[in-house]
Coordinates of C-alpha atoms in Angstrom, one line a residue:
M16 CA 100.2 79.4 98.5
I17 CA 100.1 82.6 98.9
L18 CA 98.1 83.6 102.2
K19 CA 101.4 81.3 103.6
T20 CA 103.4 84.3 102.3
L21 CA 101.8 87.3 103.4
L22 CA 102.1 86.1 106.8
D23 CA 105.3 85.9 106.0
V24 CA 105.3 89.0 105.2
I25 CA 103.9 90.9 107.2
D26 CA 105.9 88.7 110.5
L27 CA 109.2 89.8 108.8
L28 CA 107.6 93.1 108.3
E29 CA 107.0 93.5 111.9
S30 CA 110.5 92.7 113.4
N31 CA 113.0 94.7 115.1
N32 CA 115.6 94.2 111.1
P33 CA 112.8 93.8 108.5
L34 CA 116.0 94.0 105.7
E35 CA 118.4 91.6 106.9
L36 CA 115.0 89.0 107.3
L37 CA 114.1 90.5 104.0
K38 CA 117.8 89.9 102.0
R39 CA 117.4 86.1 103.7
K40 CA 114.4 85.1 100.8
I41 CA 116.4 86.8 98.2
P42 CA 118.0 84.2 95.6
K43 CA 120.9 85.4 93.6
D44 CA 118.5 84.7 90.4
I45 CA 116.5 88.4 91.8
E46 CA 118.4 91.5 91.1
Y47 CA 118.4 92.9 95.1
E48 CA 119.1 96.6 96.1
E49 CA 118.6 98.8 99.5
K50 CA 118.6 102.4 99.2
K51 CA 118.3 105.0 102.1
I52 CA 118.0 108.2 101.2
G53 CA 118.2 110.1 104.6
E54 CA 115.8 108.3 107.4
V55 CA 113.6 106.6 104.1
T56 CA 115.1 103.1 102.6
Y57 CA 113.4 101.5 99.5
V58 CA 113.8 98.1 98.4
K59 CA 114.4 97.3 94.5
A60 CA 113.7 93.9 93.1
Y61 CA 113.8 92.5 89.7
Y62 CA 113.1 89.8 88.3
K63 CA 114.5 89.8 84.4
G64 CA 112.5 86.7 82.7
G65 CA 113.8 88.8 79.2
G66 CA 110.3 89.2 78.0
K67 CA 110.2 92.0 75.3
Q68 CA 107.5 93.8 78.9
R69 CA 108.2 95.4 82.1
I70 CA 105.8 95.4 84.7
E71 CA 106.4 96.8 87.9
I72 CA 104.6 96.2 91.3
L73 CA 104.9 99.5 93.4
G74 CA 104.2 99.3 96.8
R75 CA 103.2 103.4 97.7
L76 CA 103.3 104.6 101.5
G77 CA 104.8 106.8 104.0
A78 CA 106.0 103.7 106.0
I79 CA 105.6 100.6 107.5
Q80 CA 105.6 101.6 111.2
M81 CA 105.5 105.4 112.9
K82 CA 108.0 105.9 116.4
E83 CA 105.1 106.6 118.6
N84 CA 102.8 102.8 117.4
K85 CA 104.0 99.6 117.9
G86 CA 103.3 97.1 114.9
L87 CA 101.9 97.3 111.1
V88 CA 100.3 100.5 110.5
S89 CA 98.0 101.2 108.3
D90 CA 100.2 102.8 105.4
A91 CA 101.9 99.6 104.9
D92 CA 99.9 97.6 103.2
G93 CA 101.6 98.3 99.8
A94 CA 105.1 97.4 101.1
I95 CA 102.7 94.0 102.3
V96 CA 100.8 93.6 99.0
S97 CA 104.3 94.1 96.6
L98 CA 106.3 92.1 98.8
T99 CA 104.2 89.1 99.2
A100 CA 104.2 89.1 95.6
L101 CA 107.9 89.0 95.3
L102 CA 107.9 85.9 97.7
E103 CA 105.8 84.6 95.0
L104 CA 108.0 85.1 93.0
V105 CA 111.0 83.5 95.1
N106 CA 108.0 80.1 95.6
L107 CA 107.6 79.4 92.3
M108 CA 111.1 80.1 91.0
Q109 CA 111.8 77.3 93.6
K110 CA 109.3 75.4 92.2
G111 CA 110.3 75.5 88.5
I112 CA 108.2 78.3 87.9
E113 CA 109.3 80.5 85.8
F114 CA 107.8 84.4 83.1
D115 CA 108.9 85.4 80.7
I116 CA 108.4 89.2 81.6
D117 CA 110.5 91.1 83.7
I118 CA 109.0 92.1 86.5
S119 CA 110.3 95.1 89.4
I120 CA 109.4 95.6 92.4
I121 CA 109.7 99.1 94.1
T122 CA 108.6 99.5 97.5
N123 CA 109.6 101.4 101.1
I124 CA 110.1 99.8 103.7
S125 CA 110.8 103.0 106.5
L126 CA 110.0 103.0 109.9
N127 CA 108.6 106.8 109.9
A128 CA 107.0 109.7 107.9
K129 CA 105.6 112.4 107.7
L130 CA 101.6 113.6 108.1
I131 CA 100.8 116.1 105.3
S132 CA 97.6 117.8 105.6
H133 CA 94.3 116.0 104.6
K134 CA 90.8 115.3 105.2
P135 CA 89.5 113.8 106.9
F136 CA 93.1 112.3 107.7
N137 CA 96.5 113.9 107.3
F138 CA 98.2 111.7 104.9
M139 CA 101.4 109.7 105.6
V140 CA 104.7 110.4 103.0
P141 CA 107.4 109.6 103.5
L142 CA 110.3 111.9 105.1
I143 CA 111.8 113.2 102.1
D144 CA 110.6 115.2 99.5
F145 CA 107.2 113.7 97.5
N146 CA 108.7 114.2 94.4
D147 CA 112.4 112.4 94.9
A148 CA 109.9 109.4 96.9
L149 CA 108.1 108.8 93.4
K150 CA 111.2 109.2 91.4
E151 CA 112.9 106.8 92.8
E152 CA 109.0 105.1 93.3
V153 CA 109.1 104.9 90.1
D154 CA 110.6 102.2 87.2
P155 CA 111.7 104.0 84.5
K156 CA 111.6 100.9 81.9
A157 CA 108.1 99.8 82.9
D158 CA 105.7 99.1 80.0
L159 CA 103.1 99.4 83.1
I160 CA 102.7 100.2 86.8
L161 CA 100.4 98.7 89.3
S162 CA 100.5 101.1 92.2
I163 CA 99.4 99.7 95.5
D164 CA 98.3 102.0 98.1
S165 CA 96.4 102.3 101.4
T166 CA 93.5 104.8 100.8
K167 CA 91.0 104.3 103.4
G168 CA 90.8 107.8 104.7
N169 CA 88.4 108.8 102.9
I170 CA 84.5 109.1 102.6
I171 CA 83.4 107.8 99.4
A172 CA 85.4 105.3 98.4
K173 CA 84.2 102.5 101.6
Y174 CA 84.7 99.2 100.0
D175 CA 85.0 95.5 101.7
D176 CA 87.7 94.6 99.8
F177 CA 90.4 96.6 97.6
A178 CA 89.4 98.8 94.3
L179 CA 91.3 99.7 91.0
T180 CA 91.2 102.6 89.3
H181 CA 90.9 103.2 85.5
V182 CA 94.0 103.2 83.2
I183 CA 95.7 106.4 83.8
K184 CA 98.3 107.7 80.4
D185 CA 99.0 111.1 79.2
G186 CA 96.4 112.2 81.6
Y187 CA 93.2 110.7 80.1
I188 CA 91.7 108.4 82.2
L189 CA 91.0 105.7 80.2
K190 CA 88.6 102.1 80.8
L191 CA 90.0 98.9 82.0
D192 CA 90.1 96.2 79.7
D193 CA 87.2 94.1 80.9
N194 CA 89.5 90.8 80.5
V195 CA 91.3 92.8 83.5
I196 CA 88.1 93.7 85.4
E197 CA 87.0 88.9 85.0
I198 CA 90.4 88.5 86.9
Y199 CA 89.4 91.1 89.7
N200 CA 85.9 89.7 90.3
R201 CA 87.7 86.3 89.6
I202 CA 90.2 86.6 92.2
T203 CA 87.7 88.2 94.8
G204 CA 84.1 86.3 94.0
H205 CA 82.4 89.9 93.5
E206 CA 82.1 92.2 91.3
I207 CA 84.3 95.4 90.8
Y208 CA 85.0 97.8 92.6
F209 CA 86.2 101.5 91.4
I210 CA 88.3 104.3 92.7
P211 CA 85.7 107.1 91.3
L212 CA 88.8 109.7 90.4
T213 CA 88.4 113.1 89.7
T214 CA 90.7 115.7 87.7
G215 CA 92.4 116.8 90.8
D216 CA 93.7 113.0 91.4
L217 CA 95.8 113.7 88.5
T218 CA 97.4 116.4 89.5
P219 CA 101.1 117.3 92.5
I220 CA 100.2 116.9 95.3
D221 CA 100.5 120.0 96.1
F222 CA 97.9 121.3 93.9
K223 CA 95.2 123.0 96.6
V224 CA 92.6 120.5 95.5
Y225 CA 91.1 117.1 96.9
H226 CA 93.1 114.1 96.0
I227 CA 91.5 110.8 97.6
S228 CA 95.4 109.8 98.2
T229 CA 98.5 110.1 95.7
L230 CA 97.5 106.4 94.7
V231 CA 98.1 107.6 90.9
S232 CA 100.6 110.4 91.2
P233 CA 102.8 107.9 90.1
W234 CA 101.5 108.6 86.1
L235 CA 103.5 111.7 86.3
Y236 CA 106.8 110.6 86.2
T237 CA 105.9 107.6 83.6
N238 CA 104.9 107.8 80.2
S239 CA 102.9 104.3 80.2
P240 CA 100.1 103.5 81.2
V241 CA 99.3 103.4 85.3
I242 CA 96.5 101.4 87.2
G243 CA 95.7 102.2 90.8
I244 CA 95.3 99.6 93.4
A245 CA 93.7 100.9 96.5
T246 CA 93.4 99.1 99.4
V247 CA 90.3 100.4 101.5
S248 CA 87.1 99.5 104.1
K249 CA 84.0 100.2 105.1
Q250 CA 85.9 102.8 108.3
V251 CA 87.3 105.8 107.4
I252 CA 90.8 104.7 108.7
P253 CA 94.0 107.2 109.2
G254 CA 97.3 105.5 107.5
Y255 CA 98.9 106.2 110.8
V256 CA 97.1 103.3 113.1
T257 CA 97.6 100.1 114.1
G258 CA 95.2 96.5 114.5
V259 CA 93.7 97.3 110.8
L260 CA 95.3 94.7 108.4
N261 CA 92.3 93.1 106.4
I262 CA 94.2 89.8 105.5
N263 CA 91.8 88.5 103.1
M264 CA 92.0 91.7 100.9
L265 CA 95.2 92.2 101.5
E266 CA 96.2 88.4 99.7
H267 CA 93.4 89.3 97.5
A268 CA 95.6 92.3 96.1
S269 CA 97.9 90.6 96.1
R270 CA 97.0 86.9 93.8
F271 CA 96.0 90.0 91.5
C272 CA 99.5 91.5 90.7
L273 CA 100.4 87.5 90.5
E274 CA 97.5 87.0 87.9
M275 CA 98.6 90.4 85.9
I276 CA 101.9 89.6 85.6
K277 CA 100.7 86.3 83.7
Y278 CA 98.7 88.3 81.5
V279 CA 101.0 90.8 80.6
E280 CA 103.1 87.5 80.0
K281 CA 100.8 86.7 77.4
G282 CA 100.4 90.2 75.7
G283 CA 97.3 91.3 77.1
K284 CA 96.2 94.8 77.2
V285 CA 94.9 96.3 79.5
Y286 CA 93.4 99.9 77.9
N287 CA 92.1 99.8 74.3
E288 CA 95.2 102.3 72.7
E289 CA 92.6 103.0 69.6
E290 CA 90.6 104.7 72.2
L291 CA 92.8 106.9 73.2
K292 CA 94.0 107.7 69.5
E293 CA 91.0 108.7 68.9
L294 CA 90.7 110.9 72.3
E295 CA 93.7 112.9 71.5
E296 CA 92.5 112.9 67.7
K297 CA 89.3 114.5 68.3
L298 CA 90.7 116.3 71.9
G299 CA 94.3 116.8 71.3
K300 CA 96.5 116.2 74.2
S301 CA 95.7 116.4 77.4
N302 CA 96.2 119.4 79.8
L303 CA 97.0 117.5 82.1
I304 CA 100.7 116.3 80.4
K305 CA 101.7 120.2 81.7
V306 CA 102.1 119.1 85.0
K307 CA 104.0 115.8 84.4
R308 CA 107.6 116.0 86.2
T309 CA 109.2 113.3 83.7

């Protein structure tokens, strides 16, 4: 049951040695790597399903904790959801359920972060250069990236469950496929909640324009489509506060990631490729291509 896995992940991340506890849960069938860059620790797990497609579940965050606080911070959601998906894959493997698709799961489980200026609350980002962080986070072999990020410090996306973005591809925002919307509706039991993106959200964080979060920043480092999975809240919540984990939302988001794996394995599409072709034929390549970092 994915809820039990989620609670196990939260318990693991709240321990004084999350890396050691996580490593014990990873079987030899899954390639597992820990990479430390300065004070930032990335974990990378690769499930080799032998499929022609590869999906990345990316947990984006500054850190799971902040030194001046005790416990998991709001910003930890990306790590919680991505690692829940990872350990649920392990559970399914142990039950003899395997996938004919390659899956990479990457996240940061550092214990401290830095804050950068943003309104209404400062962003938490890793204690390394932001571009270096994204280079580590984005799997260059992934055909689709699900980017999970806590997006609670804003005044425009105030929901009581997780929200999605439309698809970001080559500088265009493309409508999310109806089948993906149906997966969302089925899991949550309610209408889809979307994150309202602006052009500024697709620019690098060093552009002096409004960014709702760094949720879709991975598109700058890949040619593959990116879907943002945002954990949100009715209240405006800074990423560095504790005591605000929404278990129901985190369970829904984790289950969505697993269902997307099944959907892509069956050949499901996340956007209409003909629409992108039409836009590029009529309008040309997006000017946002100029700011890509690949």
